[in-house]
Short mmCIF file of C-alpha atoms in Angstrom, two decimals:
data_model
loop_
_atom_site.label_atom_id
_atom_site.label_comp_id
_atom_site.label_asym_id
_atom_site.label_seq_id
_atom_site.Cartn_x
_atom_site.Cartn_y
_atom_site.Cartn_z
CA GLY A 1 -354.28 179.05 107.52
CA PRO A 2 -352.37 176.59 105.25
CA LEU A 3 -355.43 175.06 104.13
CA SER A 4 -357.98 177.95 103.66
CA LYS A 5 -358.03 177.26 99.86
CA VAL A 6 -358.58 173.42 100.26
CA GLN A 7 -361.96 172.18 99.19
CA LEU A 8 -364.48 171.19 102.22
CA GLU A 9 -364.89 167.13 101.11
CA THR A 10 -360.87 167.50 101.19
CA LEU A 11 -360.75 168.72 104.48
CA PHE A 12 -363.05 166.22 105.88
CA HIS A 13 -360.48 163.36 104.22
CA ILE A 14 -357.56 164.72 105.64
CA PHE A 15 -359.25 164.82 109.18
CA TYR A 16 -360.42 161.29 109.34
CA ALA A 17 -357.63 159.96 107.26
CA LEU A 18 -354.76 161.10 109.34
CA PRO A 19 -355.56 160.81 112.81
CA CYS A 20 -353.05 162.16 115.28
CA ASP A 21 -351.05 164.07 112.41
CA VAL A 22 -350.41 167.62 112.30
CA LEU A 23 -352.67 167.91 109.35
CA GLN A 24 -355.55 166.66 111.33
CA ALA A 25 -355.28 169.77 113.55
CA TYR A 26 -354.79 172.03 110.74
CA SER A 27 -358.03 170.67 109.02
CA ALA A 28 -359.99 170.94 112.20
CA GLN A 29 -358.89 174.42 112.79
CA GLU A 30 -359.70 175.36 108.96
CA LEU A 31 -363.33 173.70 109.66
CA TYR A 32 -364.00 175.76 112.54
CA ALA A 33 -363.07 178.77 110.54
CA ARG A 34 -365.73 177.64 108.17
CA HIS A 35 -368.42 177.13 111.23
CA TRP A 36 -368.32 173.72 111.32
CA ARG A 37 -368.15 172.02 115.05
CA TYR A 38 -367.01 168.73 115.78
CA HIS A 39 -369.01 166.49 118.20
CA VAL A 40 -367.17 164.21 120.25
CA GLU A 41 -369.59 161.14 120.73
CA LEU A 42 -370.85 161.29 117.36
CA LYS A 43 -367.25 161.74 115.80
CA LEU A 44 -369.21 163.93 113.07
CA TRP A 45 -368.85 167.60 112.09
CA PHE A 46 -371.81 169.61 112.17
CA ARG A 47 -372.69 173.37 111.20
CA ARG A 48 -376.11 175.22 111.53
CA SER A 49 -377.93 175.88 108.51
CA ASP A 50 -378.45 179.01 107.12
CA ASP A 51 -381.76 180.08 108.74
CA SER A 52 -379.96 178.50 112.25
CA SER A 53 -383.14 176.75 112.94
CA SER A 54 -381.45 173.27 112.11
CA PHE A 55 -378.06 171.60 111.65
CA ILE A 56 -376.04 170.10 108.46
CA TYR A 57 -373.63 167.16 109.04
CA PHE A 58 -371.23 165.72 107.01
CA ASP A 59 -372.11 162.07 106.35
CA THR A 60 -368.67 160.01 106.37
CA GLY A 61 -370.82 157.42 104.96
CA SER A 62 -371.92 158.85 101.86
CA TRP A 63 -369.25 161.47 101.96
CA GLU A 64 -371.67 164.29 101.48
CA ARG A 65 -373.65 166.92 103.52
CA ARG A 66 -376.80 166.10 105.08
CA MET A 67 -379.65 167.60 107.02
CA PHE A 68 -379.69 166.21 110.72
CA GLN A 69 -382.93 164.67 111.75
CA GLY A 70 -382.75 164.81 115.31
CA THR A 71 -383.09 166.96 118.55
CA ILE A 72 -380.89 169.87 118.47
CA SER A 73 -380.31 170.13 122.07
CA ASN A 74 -378.39 166.69 121.75
CA ILE A 75 -375.91 168.44 119.46
CA THR A 76 -375.19 171.38 120.97
CA GLY A 77 -374.10 169.80 124.16
CA GLY A 78 -371.50 167.45 122.58
CA LEU A 79 -369.70 170.16 120.28
CA LEU A 80 -366.02 171.07 120.95
CA HIS A 81 -365.30 174.49 121.54
CA GLU A 82 -362.76 176.05 119.24
CA ASP A 83 -360.22 176.20 121.93
CA GLN A 84 -360.85 172.57 122.96
CA VAL A 85 -360.06 171.84 119.05
CA LYS A 86 -356.71 173.20 119.55
CA VAL A 87 -355.99 171.17 122.61
CA LYS A 88 -357.53 167.87 121.34
CA PHE A 89 -356.23 168.09 117.76
CA GLY A 90 -352.89 170.32 118.24
CA SER A 91 -350.41 171.53 120.09
#
């Protein structure tokens, strides 16, 4: 994609700073390509840790990746599927 070389933090910046912009759709699709998943209610991005036993999320307050301390089932239920991302954040 057009944002494949962009740093992760920059992708998050584009996503949160440009709502309703075509760049937001591109950043969302690139984040999905990098195995990040968007949680609708929490409005946060998650990805499984390397051992898949927990989740990492991008903390918009500290602008860094952190381990998620909570129940995984709460997370997986709210994650958008990739097809929904294209509908929600794109054409």
